[in-house]
PDB file of C-alpha atoms in Angstrom:
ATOM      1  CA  UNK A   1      69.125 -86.558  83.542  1.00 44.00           C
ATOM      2  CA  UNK A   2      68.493 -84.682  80.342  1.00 43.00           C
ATOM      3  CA  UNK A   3      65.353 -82.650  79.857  1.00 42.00           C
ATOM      4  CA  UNK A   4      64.509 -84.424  76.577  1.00 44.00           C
ATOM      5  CA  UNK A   5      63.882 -87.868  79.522  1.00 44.00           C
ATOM      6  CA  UNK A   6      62.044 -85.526  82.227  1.00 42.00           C
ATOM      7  CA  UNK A   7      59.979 -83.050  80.597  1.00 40.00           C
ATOM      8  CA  UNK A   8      59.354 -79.681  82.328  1.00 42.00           C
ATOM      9  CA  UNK A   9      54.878 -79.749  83.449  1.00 42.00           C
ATOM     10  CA  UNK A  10      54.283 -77.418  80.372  1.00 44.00           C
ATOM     11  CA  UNK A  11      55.488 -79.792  77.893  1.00 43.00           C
ATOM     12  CA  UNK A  12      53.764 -83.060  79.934  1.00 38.00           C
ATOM     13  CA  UNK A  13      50.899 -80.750  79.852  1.00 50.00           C
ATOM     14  CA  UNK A  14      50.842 -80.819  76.029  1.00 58.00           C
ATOM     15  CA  UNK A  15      52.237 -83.705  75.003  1.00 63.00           C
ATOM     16  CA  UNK A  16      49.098 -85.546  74.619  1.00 76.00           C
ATOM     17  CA  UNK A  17      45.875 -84.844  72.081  1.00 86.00           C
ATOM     18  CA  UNK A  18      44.433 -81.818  71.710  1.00 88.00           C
ATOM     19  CA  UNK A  19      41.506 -82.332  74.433  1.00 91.00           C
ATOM     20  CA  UNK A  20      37.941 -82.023  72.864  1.00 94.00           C
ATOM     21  CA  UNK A  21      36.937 -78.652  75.072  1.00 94.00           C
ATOM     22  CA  UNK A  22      39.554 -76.926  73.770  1.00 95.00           C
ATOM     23  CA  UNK A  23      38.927 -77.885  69.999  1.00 95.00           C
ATOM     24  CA  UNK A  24      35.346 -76.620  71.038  1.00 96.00           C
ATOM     25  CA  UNK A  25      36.579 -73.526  72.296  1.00 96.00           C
ATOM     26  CA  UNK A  26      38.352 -73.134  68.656  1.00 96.00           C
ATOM     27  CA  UNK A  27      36.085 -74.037  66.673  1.00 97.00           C
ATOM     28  CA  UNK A  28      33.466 -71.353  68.410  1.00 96.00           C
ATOM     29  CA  UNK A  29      35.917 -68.849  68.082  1.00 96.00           C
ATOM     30  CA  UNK A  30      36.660 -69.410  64.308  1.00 96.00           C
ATOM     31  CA  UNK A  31      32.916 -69.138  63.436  1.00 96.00           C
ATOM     32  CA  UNK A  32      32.404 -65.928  65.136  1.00 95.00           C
ATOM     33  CA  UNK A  33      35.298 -64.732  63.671  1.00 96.00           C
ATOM     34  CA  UNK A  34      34.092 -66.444  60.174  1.00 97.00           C
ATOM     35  CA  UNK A  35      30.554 -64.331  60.885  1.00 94.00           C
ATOM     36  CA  UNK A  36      31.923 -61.393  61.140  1.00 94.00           C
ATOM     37  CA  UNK A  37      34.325 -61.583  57.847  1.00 97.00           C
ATOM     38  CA  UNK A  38      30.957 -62.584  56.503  1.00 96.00           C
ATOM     39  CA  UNK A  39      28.661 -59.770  57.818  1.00 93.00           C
ATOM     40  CA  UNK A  40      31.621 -57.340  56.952  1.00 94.00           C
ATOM     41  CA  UNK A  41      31.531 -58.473  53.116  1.00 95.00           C
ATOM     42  CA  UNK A  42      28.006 -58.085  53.130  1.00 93.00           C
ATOM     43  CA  UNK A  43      27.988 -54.636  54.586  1.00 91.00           C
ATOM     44  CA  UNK A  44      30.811 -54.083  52.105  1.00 91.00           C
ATOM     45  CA  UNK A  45      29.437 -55.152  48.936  1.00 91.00           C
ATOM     46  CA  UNK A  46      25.744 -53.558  49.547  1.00 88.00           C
ATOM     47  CA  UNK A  47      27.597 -50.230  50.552  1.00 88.00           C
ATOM     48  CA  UNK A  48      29.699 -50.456  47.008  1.00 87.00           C
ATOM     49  CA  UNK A  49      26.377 -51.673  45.209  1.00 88.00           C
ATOM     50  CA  UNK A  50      23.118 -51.253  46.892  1.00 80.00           C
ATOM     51  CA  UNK A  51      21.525 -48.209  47.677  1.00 76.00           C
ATOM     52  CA  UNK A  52      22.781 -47.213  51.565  1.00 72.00           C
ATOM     53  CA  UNK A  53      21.212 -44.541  53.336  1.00 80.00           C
ATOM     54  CA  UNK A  54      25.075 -43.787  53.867  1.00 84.00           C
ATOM     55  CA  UNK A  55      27.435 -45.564  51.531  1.00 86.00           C
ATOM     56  CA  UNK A  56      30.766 -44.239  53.690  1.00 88.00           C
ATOM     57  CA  UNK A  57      29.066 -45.727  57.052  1.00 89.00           C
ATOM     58  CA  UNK A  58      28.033 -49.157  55.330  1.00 88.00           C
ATOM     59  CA  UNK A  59      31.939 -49.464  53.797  1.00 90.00           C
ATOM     60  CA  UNK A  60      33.472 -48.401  57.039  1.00 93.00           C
ATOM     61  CA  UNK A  61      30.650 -50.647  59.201  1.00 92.00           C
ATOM     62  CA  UNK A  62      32.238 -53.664  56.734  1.00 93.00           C
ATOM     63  CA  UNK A  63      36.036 -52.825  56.900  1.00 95.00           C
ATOM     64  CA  UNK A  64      35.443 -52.642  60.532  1.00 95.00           C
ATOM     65  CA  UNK A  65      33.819 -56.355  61.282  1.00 95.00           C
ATOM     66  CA  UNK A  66      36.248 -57.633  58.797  1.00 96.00           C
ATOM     67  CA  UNK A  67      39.207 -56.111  60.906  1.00 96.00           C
ATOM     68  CA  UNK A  68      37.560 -57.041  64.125  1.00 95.00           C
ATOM     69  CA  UNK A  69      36.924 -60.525  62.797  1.00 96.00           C
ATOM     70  CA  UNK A  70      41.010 -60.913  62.589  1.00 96.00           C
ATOM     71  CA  UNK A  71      40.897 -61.210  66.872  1.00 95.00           C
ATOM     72  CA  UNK A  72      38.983 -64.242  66.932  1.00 96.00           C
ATOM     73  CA  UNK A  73      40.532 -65.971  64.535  1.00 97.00           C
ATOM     74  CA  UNK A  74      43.738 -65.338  65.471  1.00 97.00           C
ATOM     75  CA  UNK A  75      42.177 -66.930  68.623  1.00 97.00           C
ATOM     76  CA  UNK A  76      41.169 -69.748  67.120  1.00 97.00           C
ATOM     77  CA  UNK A  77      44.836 -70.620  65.756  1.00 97.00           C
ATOM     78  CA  UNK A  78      46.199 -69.840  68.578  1.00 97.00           C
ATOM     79  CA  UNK A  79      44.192 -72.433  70.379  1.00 96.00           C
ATOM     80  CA  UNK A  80      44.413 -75.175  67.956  1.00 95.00           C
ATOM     81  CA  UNK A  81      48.104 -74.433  68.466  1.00 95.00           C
ATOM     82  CA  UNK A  82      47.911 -74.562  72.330  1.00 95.00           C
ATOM     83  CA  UNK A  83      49.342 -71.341  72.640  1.00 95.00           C
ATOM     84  CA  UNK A  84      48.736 -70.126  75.891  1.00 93.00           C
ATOM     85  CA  UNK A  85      48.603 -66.492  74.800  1.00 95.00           C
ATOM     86  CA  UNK A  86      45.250 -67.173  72.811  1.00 96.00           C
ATOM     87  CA  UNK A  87      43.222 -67.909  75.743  1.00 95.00           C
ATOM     88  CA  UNK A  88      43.201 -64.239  76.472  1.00 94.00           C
ATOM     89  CA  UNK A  89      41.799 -62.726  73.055  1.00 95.00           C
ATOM     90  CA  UNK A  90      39.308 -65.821  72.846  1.00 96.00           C
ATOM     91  CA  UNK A  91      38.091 -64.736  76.072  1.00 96.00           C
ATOM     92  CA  UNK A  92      37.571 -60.832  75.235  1.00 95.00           C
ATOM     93  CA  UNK A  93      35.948 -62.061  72.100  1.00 94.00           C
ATOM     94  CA  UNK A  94      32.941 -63.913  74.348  1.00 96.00           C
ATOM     95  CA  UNK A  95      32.791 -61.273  76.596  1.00 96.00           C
ATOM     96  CA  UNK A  96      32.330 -58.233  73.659  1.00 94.00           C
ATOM     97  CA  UNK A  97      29.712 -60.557  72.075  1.00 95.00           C
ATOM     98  CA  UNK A  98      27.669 -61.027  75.137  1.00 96.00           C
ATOM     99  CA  UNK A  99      26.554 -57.369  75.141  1.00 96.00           C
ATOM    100  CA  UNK A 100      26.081 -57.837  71.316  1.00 94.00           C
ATOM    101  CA  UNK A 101      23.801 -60.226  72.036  1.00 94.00           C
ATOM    102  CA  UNK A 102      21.969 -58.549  74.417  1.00 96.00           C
ATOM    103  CA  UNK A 103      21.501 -55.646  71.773  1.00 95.00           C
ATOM    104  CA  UNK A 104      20.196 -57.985  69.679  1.00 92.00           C
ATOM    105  CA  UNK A 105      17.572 -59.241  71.999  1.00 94.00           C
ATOM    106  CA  UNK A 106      16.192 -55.983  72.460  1.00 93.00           C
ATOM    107  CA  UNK A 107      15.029 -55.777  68.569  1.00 88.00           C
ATOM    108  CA  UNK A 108      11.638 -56.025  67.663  1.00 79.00           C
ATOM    109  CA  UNK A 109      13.059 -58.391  64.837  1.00 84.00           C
ATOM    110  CA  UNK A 110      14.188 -60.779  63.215  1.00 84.00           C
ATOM    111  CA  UNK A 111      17.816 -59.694  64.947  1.00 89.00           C
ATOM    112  CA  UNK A 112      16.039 -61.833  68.108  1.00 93.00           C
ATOM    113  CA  UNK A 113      17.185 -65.398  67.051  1.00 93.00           C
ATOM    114  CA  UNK A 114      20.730 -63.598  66.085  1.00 91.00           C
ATOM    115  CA  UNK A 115      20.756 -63.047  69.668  1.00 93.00           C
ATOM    116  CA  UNK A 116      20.148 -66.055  70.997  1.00 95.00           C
ATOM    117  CA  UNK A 117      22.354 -67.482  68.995  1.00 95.00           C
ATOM    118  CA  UNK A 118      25.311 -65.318  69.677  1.00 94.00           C
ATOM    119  CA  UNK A 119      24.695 -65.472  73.685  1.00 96.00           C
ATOM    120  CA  UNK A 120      24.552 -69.160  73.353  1.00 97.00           C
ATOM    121  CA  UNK A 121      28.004 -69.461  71.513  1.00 96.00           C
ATOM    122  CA  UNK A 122      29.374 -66.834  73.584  1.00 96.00           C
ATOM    123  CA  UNK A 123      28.596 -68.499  77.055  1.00 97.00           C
ATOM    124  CA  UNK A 124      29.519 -71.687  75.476  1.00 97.00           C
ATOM    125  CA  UNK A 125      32.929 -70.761  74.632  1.00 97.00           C
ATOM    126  CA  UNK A 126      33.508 -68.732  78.034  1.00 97.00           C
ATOM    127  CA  UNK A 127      32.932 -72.366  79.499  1.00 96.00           C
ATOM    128  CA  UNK A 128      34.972 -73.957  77.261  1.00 96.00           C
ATOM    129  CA  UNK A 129      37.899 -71.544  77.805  1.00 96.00           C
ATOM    130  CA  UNK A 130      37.753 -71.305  81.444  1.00 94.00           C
ATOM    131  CA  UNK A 131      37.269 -75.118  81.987  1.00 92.00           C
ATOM    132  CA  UNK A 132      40.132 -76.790  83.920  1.00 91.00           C
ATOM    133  CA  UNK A 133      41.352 -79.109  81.388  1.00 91.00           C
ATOM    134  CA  UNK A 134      41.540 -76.393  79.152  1.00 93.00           C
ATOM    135  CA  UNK A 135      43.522 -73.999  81.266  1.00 92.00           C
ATOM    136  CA  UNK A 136      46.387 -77.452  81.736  1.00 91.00           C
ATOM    137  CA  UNK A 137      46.194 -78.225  77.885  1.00 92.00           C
ATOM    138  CA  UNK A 138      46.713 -74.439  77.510  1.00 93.00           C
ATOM    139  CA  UNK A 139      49.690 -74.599  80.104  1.00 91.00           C
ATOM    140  CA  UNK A 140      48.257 -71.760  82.082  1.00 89.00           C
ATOM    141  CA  UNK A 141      49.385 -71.661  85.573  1.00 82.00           C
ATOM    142  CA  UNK A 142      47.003 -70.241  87.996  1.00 71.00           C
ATOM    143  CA  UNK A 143      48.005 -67.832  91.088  1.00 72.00           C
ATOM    144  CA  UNK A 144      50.363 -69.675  93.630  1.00 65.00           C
ATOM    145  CA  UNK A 145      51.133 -72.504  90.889  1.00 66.00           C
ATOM    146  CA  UNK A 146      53.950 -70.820  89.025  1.00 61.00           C
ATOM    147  CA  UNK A 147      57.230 -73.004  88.964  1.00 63.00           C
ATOM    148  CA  UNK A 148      60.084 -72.098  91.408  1.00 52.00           C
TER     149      UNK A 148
END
């Protein structure tokens, strides 16, 4: 028998559509990564134009999100691509937002709804990305699964 007429599990595993949780998972990953490119811009372009306490801090603070935005988007394709690899930096993503969050809660501010916001997305996607069907569309082998 050829391989093309038995296909090893990794390819059966991803043969089929894209399965909604992990488009989910992708889609939550591109917007935080399409917040931060935002927030990054902004800090950018009121550091160039405004009138910063610290103009080097507010274009370094917006270089900095805009680089750091490259991890979850990078994510993102990754998923959509169902490459396993991307399950990793989605999932470091969630977990450096959660404290994020948390920061965010503490404010006596309007950064309060941020927070909620970016703890619900953040648990959301760590669901998505550790769910089951997720992990198989992903082709992710678990401990004591690996092929022989």
């Amino acid at each position: 028998m050829s391989s093309a007429q038995n296909p090893s599990p990794e390819t059966a595993d991803q043969a089929g559509p894209r399965p909604v949780r992990l488009t989910a998972a992708a889609a939550l990953a591109g917007l935080e990564g399409l917040a931060l490119v935002v927030g990054g811009v902004w800090m950018l372009v009121l550091g160039l134009t405004g009138e910063p306490d610290d103009r080097q801090q507010a274009v370094t603070g917006g270089v900095t999100l805009i680089v750091l935005a490259l991890l979850p988007l990078i994510a993102a394709r990754g998923l959509l691509a169902r490459r396993s690899w991307s399950r990793g930096p989605a999932i470091i993503t969630q977990i450096m937002a959660l404290p994020v969050a948390y920061n965010l809660l503490q404010a006596d501010s309007m950064s309060i709804p941020a927070g909620i916001a970016l703890a619900v997305v953040a648990v959301a996607a760590l669901v998505l990305l550790i769910n089951a069907e997720t992990t198989r569309a992903l082709g992710i082998r678990g401990p004591g699964n690996a092929e022989k």
